[in-house]
Tab-separated table of C-alpha atoms in Angstrom:
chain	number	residue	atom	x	y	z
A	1	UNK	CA	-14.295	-40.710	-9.242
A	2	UNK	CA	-15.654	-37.543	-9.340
A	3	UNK	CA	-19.301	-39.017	-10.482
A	4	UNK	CA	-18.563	-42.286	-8.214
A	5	UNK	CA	-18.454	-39.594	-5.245
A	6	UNK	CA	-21.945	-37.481	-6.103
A	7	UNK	CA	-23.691	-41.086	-6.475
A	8	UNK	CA	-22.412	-42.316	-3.365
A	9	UNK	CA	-23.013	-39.642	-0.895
A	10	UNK	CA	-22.582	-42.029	2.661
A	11	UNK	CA	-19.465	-43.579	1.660
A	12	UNK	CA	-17.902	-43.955	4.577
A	13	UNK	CA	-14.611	-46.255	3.728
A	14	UNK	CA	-12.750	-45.581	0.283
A	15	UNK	CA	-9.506	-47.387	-0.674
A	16	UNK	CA	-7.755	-45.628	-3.406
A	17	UNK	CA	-4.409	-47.430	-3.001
A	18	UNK	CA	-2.086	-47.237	-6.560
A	19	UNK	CA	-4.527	-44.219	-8.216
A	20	UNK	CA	-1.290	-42.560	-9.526
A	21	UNK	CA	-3.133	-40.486	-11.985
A	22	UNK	CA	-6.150	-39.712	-9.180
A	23	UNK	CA	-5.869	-35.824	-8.719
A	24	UNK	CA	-6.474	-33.255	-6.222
A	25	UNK	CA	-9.640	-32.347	-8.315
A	26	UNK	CA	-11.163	-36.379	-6.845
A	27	UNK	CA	-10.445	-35.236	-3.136
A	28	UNK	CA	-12.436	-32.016	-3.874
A	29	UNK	CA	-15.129	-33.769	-5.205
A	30	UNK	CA	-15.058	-36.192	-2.210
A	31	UNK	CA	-14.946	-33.491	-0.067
A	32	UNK	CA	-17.775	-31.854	-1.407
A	33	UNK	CA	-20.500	-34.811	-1.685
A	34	UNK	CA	-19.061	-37.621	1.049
A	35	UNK	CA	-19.349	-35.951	4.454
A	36	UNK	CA	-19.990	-39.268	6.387
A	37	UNK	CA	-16.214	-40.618	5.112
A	38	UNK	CA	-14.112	-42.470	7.946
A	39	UNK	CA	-11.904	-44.032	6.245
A	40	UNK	CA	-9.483	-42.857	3.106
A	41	UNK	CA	-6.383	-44.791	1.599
A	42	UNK	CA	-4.522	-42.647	-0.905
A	43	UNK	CA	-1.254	-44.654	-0.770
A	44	UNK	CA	0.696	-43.983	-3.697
A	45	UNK	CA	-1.417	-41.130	-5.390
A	46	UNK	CA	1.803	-39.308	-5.881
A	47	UNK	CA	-0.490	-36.647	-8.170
A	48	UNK	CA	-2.347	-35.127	-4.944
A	49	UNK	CA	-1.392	-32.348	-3.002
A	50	UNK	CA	-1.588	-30.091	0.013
A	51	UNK	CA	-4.952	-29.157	-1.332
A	52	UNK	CA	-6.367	-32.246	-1.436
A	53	UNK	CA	-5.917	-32.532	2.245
A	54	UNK	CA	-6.945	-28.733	2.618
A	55	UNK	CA	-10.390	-29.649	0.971
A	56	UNK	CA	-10.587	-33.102	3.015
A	57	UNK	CA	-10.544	-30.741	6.074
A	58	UNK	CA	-12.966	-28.658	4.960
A	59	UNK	CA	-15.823	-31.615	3.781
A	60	UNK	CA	-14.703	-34.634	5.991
A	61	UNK	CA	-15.209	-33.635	9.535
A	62	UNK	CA	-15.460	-37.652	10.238
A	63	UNK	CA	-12.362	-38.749	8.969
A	64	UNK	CA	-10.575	-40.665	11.703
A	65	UNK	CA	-8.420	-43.013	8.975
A	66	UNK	CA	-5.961	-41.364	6.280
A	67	UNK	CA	-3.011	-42.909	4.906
A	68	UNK	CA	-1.300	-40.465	2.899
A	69	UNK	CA	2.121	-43.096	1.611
A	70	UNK	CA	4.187	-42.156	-0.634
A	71	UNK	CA	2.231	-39.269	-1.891
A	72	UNK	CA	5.312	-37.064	-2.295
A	73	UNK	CA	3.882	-33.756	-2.666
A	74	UNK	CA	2.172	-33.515	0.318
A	75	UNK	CA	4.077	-30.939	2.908
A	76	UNK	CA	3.439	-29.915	6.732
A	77	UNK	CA	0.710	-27.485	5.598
A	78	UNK	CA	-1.281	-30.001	3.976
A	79	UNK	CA	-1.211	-32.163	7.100
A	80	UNK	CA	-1.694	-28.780	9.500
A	81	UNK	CA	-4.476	-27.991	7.684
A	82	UNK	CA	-6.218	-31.834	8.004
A	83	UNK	CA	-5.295	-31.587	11.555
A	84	UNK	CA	-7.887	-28.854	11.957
A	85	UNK	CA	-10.491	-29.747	10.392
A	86	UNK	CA	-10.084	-33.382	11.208
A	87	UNK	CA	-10.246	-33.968	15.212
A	88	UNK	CA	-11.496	-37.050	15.406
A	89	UNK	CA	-8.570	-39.025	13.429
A	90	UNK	CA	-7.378	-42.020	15.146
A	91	UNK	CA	-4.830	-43.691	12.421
A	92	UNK	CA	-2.340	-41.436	10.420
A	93	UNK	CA	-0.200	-43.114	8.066
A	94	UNK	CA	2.083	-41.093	5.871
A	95	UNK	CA	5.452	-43.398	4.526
A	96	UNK	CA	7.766	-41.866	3.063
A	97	UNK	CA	6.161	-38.374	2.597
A	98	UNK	CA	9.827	-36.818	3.207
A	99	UNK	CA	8.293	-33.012	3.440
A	100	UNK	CA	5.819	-33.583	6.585
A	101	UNK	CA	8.551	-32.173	9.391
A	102	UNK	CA	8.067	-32.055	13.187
A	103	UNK	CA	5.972	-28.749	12.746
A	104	UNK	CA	3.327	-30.822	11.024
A	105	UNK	CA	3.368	-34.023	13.188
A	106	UNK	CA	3.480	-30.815	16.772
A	107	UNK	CA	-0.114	-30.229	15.268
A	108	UNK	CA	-1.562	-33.603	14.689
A	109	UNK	CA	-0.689	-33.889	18.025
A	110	UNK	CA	-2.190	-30.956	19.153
A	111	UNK	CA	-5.616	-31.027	17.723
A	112	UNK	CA	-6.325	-34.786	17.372
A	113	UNK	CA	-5.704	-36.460	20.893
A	114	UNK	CA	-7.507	-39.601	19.904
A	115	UNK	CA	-4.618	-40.489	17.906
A	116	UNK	CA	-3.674	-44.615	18.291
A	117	UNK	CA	-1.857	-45.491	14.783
A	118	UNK	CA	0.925	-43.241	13.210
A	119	UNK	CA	2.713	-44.897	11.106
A	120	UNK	CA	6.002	-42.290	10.442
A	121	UNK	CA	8.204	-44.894	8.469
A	122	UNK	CA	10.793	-42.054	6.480
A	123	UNK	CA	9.752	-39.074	7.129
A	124	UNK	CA	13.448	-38.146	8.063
A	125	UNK	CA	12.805	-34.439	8.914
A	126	UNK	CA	10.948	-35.608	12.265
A	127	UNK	CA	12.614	-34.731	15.546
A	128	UNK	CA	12.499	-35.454	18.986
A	129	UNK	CA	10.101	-32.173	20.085
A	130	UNK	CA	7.310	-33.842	17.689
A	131	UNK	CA	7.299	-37.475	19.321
A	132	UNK	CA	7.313	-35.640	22.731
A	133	UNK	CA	4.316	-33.562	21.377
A	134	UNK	CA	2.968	-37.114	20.607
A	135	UNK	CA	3.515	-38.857	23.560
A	136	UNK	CA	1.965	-35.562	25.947
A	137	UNK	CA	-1.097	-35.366	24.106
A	138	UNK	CA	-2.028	-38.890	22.387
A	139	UNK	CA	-1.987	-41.351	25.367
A	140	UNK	CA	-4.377	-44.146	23.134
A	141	UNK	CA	-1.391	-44.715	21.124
A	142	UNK	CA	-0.440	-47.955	20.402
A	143	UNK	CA	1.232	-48.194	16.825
A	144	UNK	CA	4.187	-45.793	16.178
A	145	UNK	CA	6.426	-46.962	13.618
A	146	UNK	CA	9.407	-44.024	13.441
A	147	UNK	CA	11.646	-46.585	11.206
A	148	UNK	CA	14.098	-44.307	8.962
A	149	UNK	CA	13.921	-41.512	11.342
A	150	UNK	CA	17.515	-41.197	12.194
A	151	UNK	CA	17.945	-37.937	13.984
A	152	UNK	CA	16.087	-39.127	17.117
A	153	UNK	CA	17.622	-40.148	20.035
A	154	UNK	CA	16.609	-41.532	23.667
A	155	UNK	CA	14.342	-38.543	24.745
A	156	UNK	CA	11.815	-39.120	22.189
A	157	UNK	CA	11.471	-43.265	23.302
A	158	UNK	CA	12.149	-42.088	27.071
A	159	UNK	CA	8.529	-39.734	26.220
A	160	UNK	CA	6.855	-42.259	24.923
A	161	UNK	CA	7.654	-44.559	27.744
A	162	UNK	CA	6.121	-42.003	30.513
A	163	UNK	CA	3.280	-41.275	28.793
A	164	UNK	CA	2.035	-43.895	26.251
A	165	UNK	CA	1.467	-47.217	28.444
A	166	UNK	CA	-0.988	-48.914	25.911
A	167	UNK	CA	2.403	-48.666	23.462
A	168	UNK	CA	2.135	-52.355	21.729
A	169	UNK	CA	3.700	-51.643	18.754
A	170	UNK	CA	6.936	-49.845	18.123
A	171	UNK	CA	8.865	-49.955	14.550
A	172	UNK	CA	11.743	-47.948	15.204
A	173	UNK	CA	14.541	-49.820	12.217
A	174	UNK	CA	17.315	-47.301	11.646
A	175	UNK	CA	17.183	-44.789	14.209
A	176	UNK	CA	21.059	-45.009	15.062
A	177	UNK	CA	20.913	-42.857	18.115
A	178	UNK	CA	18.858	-45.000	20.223
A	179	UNK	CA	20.891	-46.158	23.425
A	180	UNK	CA	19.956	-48.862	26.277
A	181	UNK	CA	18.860	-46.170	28.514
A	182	UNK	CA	16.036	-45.618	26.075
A	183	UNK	CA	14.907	-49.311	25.725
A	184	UNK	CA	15.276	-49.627	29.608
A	185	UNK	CA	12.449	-46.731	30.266
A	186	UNK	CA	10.161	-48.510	27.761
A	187	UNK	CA	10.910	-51.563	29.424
A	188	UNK	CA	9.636	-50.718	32.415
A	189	UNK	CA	6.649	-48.391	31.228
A	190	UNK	CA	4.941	-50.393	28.480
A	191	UNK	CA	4.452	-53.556	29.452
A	192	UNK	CA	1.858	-54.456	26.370
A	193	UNK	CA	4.645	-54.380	23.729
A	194	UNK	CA	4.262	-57.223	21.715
A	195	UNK	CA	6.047	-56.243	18.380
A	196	UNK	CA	9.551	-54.069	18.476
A	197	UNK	CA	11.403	-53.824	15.311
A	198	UNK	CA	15.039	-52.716	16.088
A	199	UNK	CA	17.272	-53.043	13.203
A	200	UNK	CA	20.315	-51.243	13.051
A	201	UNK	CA	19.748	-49.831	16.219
A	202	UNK	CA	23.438	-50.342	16.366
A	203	UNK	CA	24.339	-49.035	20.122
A	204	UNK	CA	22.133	-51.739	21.811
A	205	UNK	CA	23.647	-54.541	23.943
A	206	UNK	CA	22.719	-57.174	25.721
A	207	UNK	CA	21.376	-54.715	28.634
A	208	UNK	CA	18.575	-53.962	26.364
A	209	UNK	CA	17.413	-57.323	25.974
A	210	UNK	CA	17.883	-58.019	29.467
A	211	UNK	CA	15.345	-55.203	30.032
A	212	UNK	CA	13.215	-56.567	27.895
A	213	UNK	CA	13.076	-59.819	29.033
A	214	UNK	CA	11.988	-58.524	32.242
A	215	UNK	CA	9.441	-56.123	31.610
A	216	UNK	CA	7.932	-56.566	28.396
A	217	UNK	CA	5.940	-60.200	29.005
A	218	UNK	CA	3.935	-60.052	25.708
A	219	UNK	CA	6.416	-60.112	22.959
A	220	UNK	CA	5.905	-61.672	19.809
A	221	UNK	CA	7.594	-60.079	17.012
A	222	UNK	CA	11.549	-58.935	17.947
A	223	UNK	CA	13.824	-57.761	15.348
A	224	UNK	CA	17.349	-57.365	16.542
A	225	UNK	CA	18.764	-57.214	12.783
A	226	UNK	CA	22.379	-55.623	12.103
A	227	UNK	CA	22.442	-55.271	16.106
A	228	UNK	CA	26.097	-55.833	16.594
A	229	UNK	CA	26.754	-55.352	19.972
A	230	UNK	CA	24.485	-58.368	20.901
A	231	UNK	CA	25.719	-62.181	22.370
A	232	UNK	CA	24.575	-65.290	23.613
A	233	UNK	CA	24.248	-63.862	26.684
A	234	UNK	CA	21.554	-61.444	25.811
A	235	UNK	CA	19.873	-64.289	23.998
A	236	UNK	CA	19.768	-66.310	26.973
A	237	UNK	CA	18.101	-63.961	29.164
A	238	UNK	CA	15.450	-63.369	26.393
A	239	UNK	CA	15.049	-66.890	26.021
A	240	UNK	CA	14.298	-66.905	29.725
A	241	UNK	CA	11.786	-64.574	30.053
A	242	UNK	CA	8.032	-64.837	30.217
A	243	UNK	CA	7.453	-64.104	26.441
A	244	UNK	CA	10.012	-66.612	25.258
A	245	UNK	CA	7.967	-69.027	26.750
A	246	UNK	CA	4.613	-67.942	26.002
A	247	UNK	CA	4.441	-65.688	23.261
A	248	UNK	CA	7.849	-64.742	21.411
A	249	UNK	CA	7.149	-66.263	17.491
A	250	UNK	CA	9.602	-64.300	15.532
A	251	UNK	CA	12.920	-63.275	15.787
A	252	UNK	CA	15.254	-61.810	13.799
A	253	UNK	CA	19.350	-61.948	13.981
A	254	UNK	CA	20.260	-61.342	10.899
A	255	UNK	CA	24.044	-59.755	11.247
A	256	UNK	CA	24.577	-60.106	14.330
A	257	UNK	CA	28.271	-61.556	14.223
A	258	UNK	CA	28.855	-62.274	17.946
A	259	UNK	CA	25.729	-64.539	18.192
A	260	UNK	CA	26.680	-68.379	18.046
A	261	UNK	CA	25.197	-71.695	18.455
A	262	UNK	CA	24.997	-71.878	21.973
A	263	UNK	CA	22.182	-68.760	21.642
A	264	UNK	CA	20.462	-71.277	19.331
A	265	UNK	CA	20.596	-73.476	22.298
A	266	UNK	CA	19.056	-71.449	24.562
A	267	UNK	CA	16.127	-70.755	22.295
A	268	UNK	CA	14.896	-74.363	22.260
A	269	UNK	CA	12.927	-73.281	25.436
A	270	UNK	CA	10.856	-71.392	22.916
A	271	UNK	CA	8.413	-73.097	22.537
A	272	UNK	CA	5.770	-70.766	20.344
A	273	UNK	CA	8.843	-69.505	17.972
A	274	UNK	CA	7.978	-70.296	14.111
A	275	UNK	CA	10.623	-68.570	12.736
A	276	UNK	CA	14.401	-67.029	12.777
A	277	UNK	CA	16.259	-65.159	10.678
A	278	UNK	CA	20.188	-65.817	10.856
A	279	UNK	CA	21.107	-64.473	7.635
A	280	UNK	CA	25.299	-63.200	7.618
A	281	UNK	CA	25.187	-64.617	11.101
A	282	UNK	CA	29.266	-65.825	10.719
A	283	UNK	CA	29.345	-68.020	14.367
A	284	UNK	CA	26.442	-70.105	13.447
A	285	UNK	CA	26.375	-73.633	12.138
A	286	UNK	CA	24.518	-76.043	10.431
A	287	UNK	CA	24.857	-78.186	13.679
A	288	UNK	CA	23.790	-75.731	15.515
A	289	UNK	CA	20.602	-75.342	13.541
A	290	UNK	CA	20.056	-79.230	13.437
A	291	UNK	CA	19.997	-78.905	17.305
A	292	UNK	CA	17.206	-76.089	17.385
A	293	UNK	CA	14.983	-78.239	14.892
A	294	UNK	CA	15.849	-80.985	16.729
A	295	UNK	CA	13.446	-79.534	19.543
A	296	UNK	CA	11.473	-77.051	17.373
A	297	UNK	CA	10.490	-79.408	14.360
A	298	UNK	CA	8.565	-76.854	13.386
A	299	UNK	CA	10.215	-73.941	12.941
A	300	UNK	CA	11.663	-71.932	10.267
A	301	UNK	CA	15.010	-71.120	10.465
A	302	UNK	CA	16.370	-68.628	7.302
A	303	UNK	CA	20.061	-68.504	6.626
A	304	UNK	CA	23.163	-69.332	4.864
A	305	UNK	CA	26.238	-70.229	4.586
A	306	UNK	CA	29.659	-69.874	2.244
A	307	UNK	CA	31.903	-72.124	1.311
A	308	UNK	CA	34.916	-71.481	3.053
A	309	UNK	CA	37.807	-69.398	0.982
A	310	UNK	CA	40.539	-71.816	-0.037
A	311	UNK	CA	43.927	-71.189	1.305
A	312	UNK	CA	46.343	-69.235	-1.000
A	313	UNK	CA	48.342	-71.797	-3.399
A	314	UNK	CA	52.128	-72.436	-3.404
A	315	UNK	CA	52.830	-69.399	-5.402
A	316	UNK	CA	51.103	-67.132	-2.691
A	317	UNK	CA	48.751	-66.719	-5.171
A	318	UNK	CA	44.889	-66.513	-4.183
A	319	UNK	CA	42.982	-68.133	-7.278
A	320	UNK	CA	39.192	-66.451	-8.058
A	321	UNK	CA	36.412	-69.109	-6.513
A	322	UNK	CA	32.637	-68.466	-6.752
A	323	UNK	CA	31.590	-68.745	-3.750
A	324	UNK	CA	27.706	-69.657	-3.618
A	325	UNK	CA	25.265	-69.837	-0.976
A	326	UNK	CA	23.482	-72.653	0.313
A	327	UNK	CA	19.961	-71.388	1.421
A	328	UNK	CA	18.409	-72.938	4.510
């Protein structure tokens, strides 16, 4: 890498995804000879450090693409330290990296307002102050996935709703604080979502989708997984809404045991849905899902169903079944 670098001077888009053995002594070397760089995936090169980022800073003033994944020794200085020297980022992407903290993610904030992709999937040290700082000073964003980040809680969403309207992605699976209030604010604020990914977002109810329904026109891609609290009746009123009509593709439902067949009724005024997920989904039926296809030929439908536990014998005895799953 090191000689691929001197040879290749205006690289300006490198993909280093999987490089486990690549080194901090590569991202010197890159910083050194490849000034006009944009774009740099080191996914996975759990070898690299805080210095690697330190040198990117230093050589790399174009950077405005870094995915950092899984690279577990990277820490809040590394990151402060690209921050600086890296202004013009626009797409940050750091999975997993479980040592970047809200310090780190205050600054990215702070010195790179073009920001539009952050991608913040378990870094679990992030709090609410640092998607504030986001939302105040990065108004282009329009990815933010925040999946895994369980300590947040409504102000951080309620942020991003008064100051990010371009917002058209949001990936926020896991974070168990999130209320209605939150998803009510972003309902009426960003109004260009098209994918949401709520799983276990277990205090939602039907008022959420309701909100939804009304504000958000340009969904495609909902995920409502191990959302407990939801019914039929917040199915209907999404399957009301402009997006079921027009746009709405995808949805998810796996484990959501108060959602029955009549919410698969309601759905066949979907028209543009390929697929749903109904996986541990106890109310629904095979009927039921003969009715959807009925209308939606087309469409995809994922789940399964257990043979019923046999009644205890005479004896009051309950005799060991295997119970298998039949697959949809």
């Amino acid at each position: 890498m090191k000689t691929l670098a001197q040879l290749c001077p205006n690289v300006e888009d490198l993909n280093l995804n999987g490089c486990k053995k690549l080194t901090d002594t590569t991202c010197n070397a890159i910083s050194r000879h490849c000034s006009k760089l944009q774009k740099l995936n080191l996914d996975s090169c759990a070898a690299i450090t805080d210095n690697s980022l330190k040198a990117l800073s230093d050589g790399c003033p174009n950077l405005t693409h870094i995915n950092i994944s899984w690279c577990s020794n990277i820490t809040e200085n590394g990151v402060e330290a690209l921050a600086r020297g890296c202004p013009r980022l626009r797409s940050f992407i750091s999975k997993g990296c479980k040592h970047i903290t809200s310090r780190a993610v205050i600054c990215l904030a702070r010195f790179c307002h073009q920001l539009e992709v952050v991608n913040l999937q378990g870094c679990n040290n992030i709090r609410d102050e640092a998607v504030q700082s986001l939302a105040e000073k990065c108004p282009r964003l329009h990815y933010l996935c925040l999946s895994g980040c369980s300590t947040l809680t409504d102000a951080s969403l309620i942020a991003l709703a008064q100051q990010c309207p371009l917002l058209s992605t949001l990936e926020v699976a896991g974070c168990s604080q999130f209320t209605d209030a939150a998803f009510q604010a972003l309902a009426r604020s960003c109004r260009y979502l098209e994918k949401m990914d709520l799983d276990e977002c277990v205090l939602i109810t039907d008022a959420t989708l309701i909100h939804l329904a009304m504000g958000c026109p340009r969904i495609e891609y909902l995920t409502l997984s191990h959302c407990e609290l939801i019914t039929d009746e917040g199915i209907r009123h999404l399957s009301m809404s402009p997006c079921a009509a027009e746009n709405l593709t995808v949805l998810e439902l796996d484990n959501c045991p108060l959602v029955t067949d009549a919410s698969l009724e309601h759905l066949t005024s979907c028209h543009n849905l390929q697929r749903v997920e109904l996986y541990d989904c106890q109310l629904i039926t095979r009927f039921g899902i003969r009715r959807l296809r009925n209308h939606l030929p087309n469409i995809k439908v994922h789940a399964y169903f257990a043979p019923v536990t046999p009644p205890p014998t005479a004896g009051g005895t309950r005799q060991r079944y295997c119970r298998c799953c039949v697959i949809l």
